[in-house]
PDB file of C-alpha atoms in Angstrom:
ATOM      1  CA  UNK A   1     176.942 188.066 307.616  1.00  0.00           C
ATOM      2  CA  UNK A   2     177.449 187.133 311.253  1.00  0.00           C
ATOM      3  CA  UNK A   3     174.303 185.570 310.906  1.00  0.00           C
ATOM      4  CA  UNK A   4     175.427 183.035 308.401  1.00  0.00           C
ATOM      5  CA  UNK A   5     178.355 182.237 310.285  1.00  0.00           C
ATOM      6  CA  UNK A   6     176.265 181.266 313.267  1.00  0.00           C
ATOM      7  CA  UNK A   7     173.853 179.035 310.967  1.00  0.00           C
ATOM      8  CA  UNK A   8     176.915 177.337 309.938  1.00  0.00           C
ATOM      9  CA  UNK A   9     178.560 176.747 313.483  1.00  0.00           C
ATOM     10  CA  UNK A  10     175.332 175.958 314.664  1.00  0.00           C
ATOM     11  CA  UNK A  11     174.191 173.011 311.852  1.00  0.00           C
ATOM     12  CA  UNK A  12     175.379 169.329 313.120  1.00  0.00           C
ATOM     13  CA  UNK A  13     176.543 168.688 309.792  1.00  0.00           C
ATOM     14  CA  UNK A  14     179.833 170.837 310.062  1.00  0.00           C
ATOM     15  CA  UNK A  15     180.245 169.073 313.960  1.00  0.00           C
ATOM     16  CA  UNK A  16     179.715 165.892 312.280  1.00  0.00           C
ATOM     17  CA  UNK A  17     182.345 167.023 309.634  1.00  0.00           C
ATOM     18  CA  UNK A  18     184.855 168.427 312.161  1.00  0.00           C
ATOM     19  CA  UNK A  19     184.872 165.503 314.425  1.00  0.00           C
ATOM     20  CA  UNK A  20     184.910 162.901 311.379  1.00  0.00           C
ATOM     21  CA  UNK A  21     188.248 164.759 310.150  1.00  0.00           C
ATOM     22  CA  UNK A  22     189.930 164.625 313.813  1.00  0.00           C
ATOM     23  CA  UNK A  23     188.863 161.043 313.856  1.00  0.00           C
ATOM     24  CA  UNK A  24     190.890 160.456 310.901  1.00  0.00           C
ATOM     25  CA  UNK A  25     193.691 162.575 311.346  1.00  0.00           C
ATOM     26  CA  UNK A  26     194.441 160.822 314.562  1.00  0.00           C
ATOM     27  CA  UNK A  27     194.221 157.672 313.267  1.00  0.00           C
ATOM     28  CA  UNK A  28     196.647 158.794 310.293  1.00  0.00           C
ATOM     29  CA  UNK A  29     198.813 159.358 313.251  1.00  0.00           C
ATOM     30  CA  UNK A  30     198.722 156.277 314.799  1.00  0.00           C
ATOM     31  CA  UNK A  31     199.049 154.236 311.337  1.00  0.00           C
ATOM     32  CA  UNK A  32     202.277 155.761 310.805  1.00  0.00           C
ATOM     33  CA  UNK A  33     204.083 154.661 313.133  1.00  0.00           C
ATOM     34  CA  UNK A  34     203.664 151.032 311.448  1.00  0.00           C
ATOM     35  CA  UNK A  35     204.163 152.271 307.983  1.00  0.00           C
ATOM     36  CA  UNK A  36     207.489 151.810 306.621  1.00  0.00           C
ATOM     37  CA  UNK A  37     209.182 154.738 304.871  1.00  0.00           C
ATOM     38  CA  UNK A  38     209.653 154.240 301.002  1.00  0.00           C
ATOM     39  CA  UNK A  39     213.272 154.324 300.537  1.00  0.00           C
ATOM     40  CA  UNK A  40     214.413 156.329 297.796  1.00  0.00           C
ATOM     41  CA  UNK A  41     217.260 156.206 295.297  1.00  0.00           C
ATOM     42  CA  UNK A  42     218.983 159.158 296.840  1.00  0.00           C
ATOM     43  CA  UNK A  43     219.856 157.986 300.331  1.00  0.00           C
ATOM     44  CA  UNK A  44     222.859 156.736 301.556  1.00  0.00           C
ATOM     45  CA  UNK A  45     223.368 153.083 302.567  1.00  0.00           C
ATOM     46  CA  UNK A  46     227.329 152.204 301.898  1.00  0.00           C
ATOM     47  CA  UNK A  47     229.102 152.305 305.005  1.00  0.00           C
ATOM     48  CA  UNK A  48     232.764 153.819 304.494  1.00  0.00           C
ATOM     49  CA  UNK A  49     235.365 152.622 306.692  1.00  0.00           C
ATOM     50  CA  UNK A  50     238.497 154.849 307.948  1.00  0.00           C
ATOM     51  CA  UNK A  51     241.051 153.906 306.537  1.00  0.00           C
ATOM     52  CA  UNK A  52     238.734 153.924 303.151  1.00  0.00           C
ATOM     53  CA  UNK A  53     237.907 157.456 303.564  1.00  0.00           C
ATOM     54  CA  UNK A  54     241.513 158.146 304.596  1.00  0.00           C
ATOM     55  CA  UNK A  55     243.094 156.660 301.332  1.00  0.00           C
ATOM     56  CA  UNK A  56     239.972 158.183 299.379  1.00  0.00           C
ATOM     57  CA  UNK A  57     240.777 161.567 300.692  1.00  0.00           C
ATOM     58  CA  UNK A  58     244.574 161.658 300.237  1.00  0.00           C
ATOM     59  CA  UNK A  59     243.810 160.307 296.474  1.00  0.00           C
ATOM     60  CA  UNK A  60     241.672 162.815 296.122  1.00  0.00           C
ATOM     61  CA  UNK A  61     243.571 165.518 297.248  1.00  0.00           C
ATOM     62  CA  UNK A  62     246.961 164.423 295.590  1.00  0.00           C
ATOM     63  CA  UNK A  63     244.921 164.264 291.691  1.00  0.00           C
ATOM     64  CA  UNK A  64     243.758 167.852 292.603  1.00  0.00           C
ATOM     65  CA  UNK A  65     247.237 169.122 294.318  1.00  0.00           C
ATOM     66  CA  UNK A  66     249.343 167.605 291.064  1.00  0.00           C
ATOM     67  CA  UNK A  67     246.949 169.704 289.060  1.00  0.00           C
ATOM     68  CA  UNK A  68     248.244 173.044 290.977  1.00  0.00           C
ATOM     69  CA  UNK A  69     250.969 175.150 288.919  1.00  0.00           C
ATOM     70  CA  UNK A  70     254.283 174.527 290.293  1.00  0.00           C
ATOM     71  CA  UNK A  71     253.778 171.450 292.110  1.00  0.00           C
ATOM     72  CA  UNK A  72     255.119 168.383 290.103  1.00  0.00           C
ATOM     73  CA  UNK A  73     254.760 165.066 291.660  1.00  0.00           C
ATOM     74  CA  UNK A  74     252.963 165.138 294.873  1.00  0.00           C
ATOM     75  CA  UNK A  75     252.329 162.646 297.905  1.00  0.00           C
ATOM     76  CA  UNK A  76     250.040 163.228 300.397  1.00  0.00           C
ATOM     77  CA  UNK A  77     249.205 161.737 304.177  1.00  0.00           C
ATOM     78  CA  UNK A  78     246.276 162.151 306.580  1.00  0.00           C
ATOM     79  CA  UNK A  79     245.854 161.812 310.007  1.00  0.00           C
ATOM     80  CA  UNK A  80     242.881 161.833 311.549  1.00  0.00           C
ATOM     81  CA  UNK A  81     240.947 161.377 315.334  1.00  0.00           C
ATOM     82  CA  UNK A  82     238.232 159.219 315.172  1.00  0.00           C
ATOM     83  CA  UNK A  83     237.063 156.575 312.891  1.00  0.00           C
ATOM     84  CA  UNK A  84     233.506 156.603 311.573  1.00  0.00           C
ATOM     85  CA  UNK A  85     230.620 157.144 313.688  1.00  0.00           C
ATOM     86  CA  UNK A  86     226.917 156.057 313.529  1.00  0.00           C
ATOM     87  CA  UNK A  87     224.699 158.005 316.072  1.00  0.00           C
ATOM     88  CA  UNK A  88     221.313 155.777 316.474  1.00  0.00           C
ATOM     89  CA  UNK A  89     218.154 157.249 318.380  1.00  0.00           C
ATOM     90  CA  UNK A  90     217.921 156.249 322.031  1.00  0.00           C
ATOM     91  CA  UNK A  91     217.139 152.385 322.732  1.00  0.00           C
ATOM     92  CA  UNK A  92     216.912 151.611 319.081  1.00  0.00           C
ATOM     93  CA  UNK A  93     218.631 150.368 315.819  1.00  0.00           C
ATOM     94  CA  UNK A  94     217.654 153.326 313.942  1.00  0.00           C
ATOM     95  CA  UNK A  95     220.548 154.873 312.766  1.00  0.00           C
ATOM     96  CA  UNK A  96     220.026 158.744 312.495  1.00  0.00           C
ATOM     97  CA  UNK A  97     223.520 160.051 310.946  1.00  0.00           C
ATOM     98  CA  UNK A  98     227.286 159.051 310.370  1.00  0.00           C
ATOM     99  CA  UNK A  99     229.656 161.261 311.386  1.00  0.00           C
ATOM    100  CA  UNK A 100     233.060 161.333 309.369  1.00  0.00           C
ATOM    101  CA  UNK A 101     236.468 161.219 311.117  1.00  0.00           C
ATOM    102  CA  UNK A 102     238.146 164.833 311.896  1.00  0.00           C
ATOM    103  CA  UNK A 103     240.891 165.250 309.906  1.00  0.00           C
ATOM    104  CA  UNK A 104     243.871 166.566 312.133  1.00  0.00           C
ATOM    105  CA  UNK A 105     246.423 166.963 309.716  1.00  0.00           C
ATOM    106  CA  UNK A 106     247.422 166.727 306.332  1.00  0.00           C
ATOM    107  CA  UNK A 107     251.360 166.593 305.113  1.00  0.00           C
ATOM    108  CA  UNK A 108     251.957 166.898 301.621  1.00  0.00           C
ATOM    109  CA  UNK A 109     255.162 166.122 300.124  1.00  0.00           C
ATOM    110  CA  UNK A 110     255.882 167.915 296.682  1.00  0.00           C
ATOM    111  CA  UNK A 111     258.563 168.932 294.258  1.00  0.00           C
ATOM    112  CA  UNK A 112     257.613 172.779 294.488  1.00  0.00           C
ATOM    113  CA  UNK A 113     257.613 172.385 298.313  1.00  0.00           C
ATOM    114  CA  UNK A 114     260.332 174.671 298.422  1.00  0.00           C
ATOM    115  CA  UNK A 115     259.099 177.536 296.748  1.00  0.00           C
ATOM    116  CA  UNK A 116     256.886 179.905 299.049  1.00  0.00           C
ATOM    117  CA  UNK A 117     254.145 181.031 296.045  1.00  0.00           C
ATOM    118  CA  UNK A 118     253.287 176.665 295.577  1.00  0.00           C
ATOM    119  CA  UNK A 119     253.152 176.658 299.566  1.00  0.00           C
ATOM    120  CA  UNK A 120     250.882 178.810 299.696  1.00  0.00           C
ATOM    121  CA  UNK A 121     248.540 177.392 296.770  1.00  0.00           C
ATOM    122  CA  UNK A 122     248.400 174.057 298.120  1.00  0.00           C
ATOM    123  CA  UNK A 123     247.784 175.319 301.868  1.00  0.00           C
ATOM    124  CA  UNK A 124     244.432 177.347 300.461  1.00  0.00           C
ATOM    125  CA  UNK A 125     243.763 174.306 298.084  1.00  0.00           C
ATOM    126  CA  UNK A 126     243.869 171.711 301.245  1.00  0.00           C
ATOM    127  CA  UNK A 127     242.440 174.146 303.696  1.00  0.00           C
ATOM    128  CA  UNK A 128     239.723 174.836 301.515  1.00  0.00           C
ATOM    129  CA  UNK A 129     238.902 171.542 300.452  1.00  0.00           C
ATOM    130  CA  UNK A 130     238.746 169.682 303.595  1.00  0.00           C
ATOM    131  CA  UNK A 131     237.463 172.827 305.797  1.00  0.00           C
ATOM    132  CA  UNK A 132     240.391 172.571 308.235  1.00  0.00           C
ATOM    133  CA  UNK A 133     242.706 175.820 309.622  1.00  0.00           C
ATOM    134  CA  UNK A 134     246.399 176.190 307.527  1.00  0.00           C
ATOM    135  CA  UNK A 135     248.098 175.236 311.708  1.00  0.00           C
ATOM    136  CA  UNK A 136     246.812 171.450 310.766  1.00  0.00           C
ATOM    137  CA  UNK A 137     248.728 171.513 307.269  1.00  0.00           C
ATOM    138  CA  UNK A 138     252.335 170.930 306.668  1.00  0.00           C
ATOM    139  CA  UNK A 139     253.838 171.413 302.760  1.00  0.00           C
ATOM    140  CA  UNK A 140     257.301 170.176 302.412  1.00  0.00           C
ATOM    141  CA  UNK A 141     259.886 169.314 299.392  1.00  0.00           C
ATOM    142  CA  UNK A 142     259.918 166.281 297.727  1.00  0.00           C
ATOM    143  CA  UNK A 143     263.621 164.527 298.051  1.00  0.00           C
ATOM    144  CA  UNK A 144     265.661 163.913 294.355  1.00  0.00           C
TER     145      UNK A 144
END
């Protein structure tokens, strides 16, 4: 058996074979570097804006929050820290992610604002939703 493998390691052909396919592979390598990627339908190319998200976000949230037992009408604000932010690799215009703004509050204004077991619905239903700690949201009563 060892003998075979020796015959094999030994014949030029497999050399020739070996070196032929690191010949290529590098210049694979090489070419794709001036290949362009084919895009596909699945990646991201809007660009959303702050204040879009912002409204977005509180529209969102105030369809769901209505839709909570107890709540009645509902308004909802956000605040948040930065506006959106596109991280590019070093010394180029290839953009490598967006980064969304941190929400740093939400106050939501409702009819059952006054009513601990609705408080405590919307806090888990904003918390939840947005991934932020209960500290960052306020719940309040909606005025007659």
């Amino acid at each position: 058996m060892t003998d075979r493998i020796k015959k094999i390691f030994d014949s030029g052909k497999l050399r020739k074979i070996i070196i032929i396919c690191g010949i290529a592979g590098i210049a694979l390598i090489f070419l794709s570097n001036y290949i362009n990627p084919v895009s596909r339908g699945n990646e991201r190319t809007d660009v959303v804006s702050t204040e879009e998200y912002g409204k977005r976000t509180e529209s969102n949230l105030e369809t769901l929050i209505t839709h909570i037992q107890g709540v009645g009408a509902a308004k909802v604000m956000l605040t948040m820290e930065n506006s959106v932010e596109n991280v590019y690799l070093k010394d180029s215009t290839t953009k490598t992610k967006e980064v969304e703004p941190v929400i740093r509050g939400v106050l939501v204004v409702c009819e059952g604002g006054d009513d601990p077991v609705v408080v405590e619905r919307v806090t888990q239903a904003v918390t939840k939703a947005l991934d932020i700690s209960a500290a960052k949201v306020c719940i309040t009563k909606l005025s007659e």
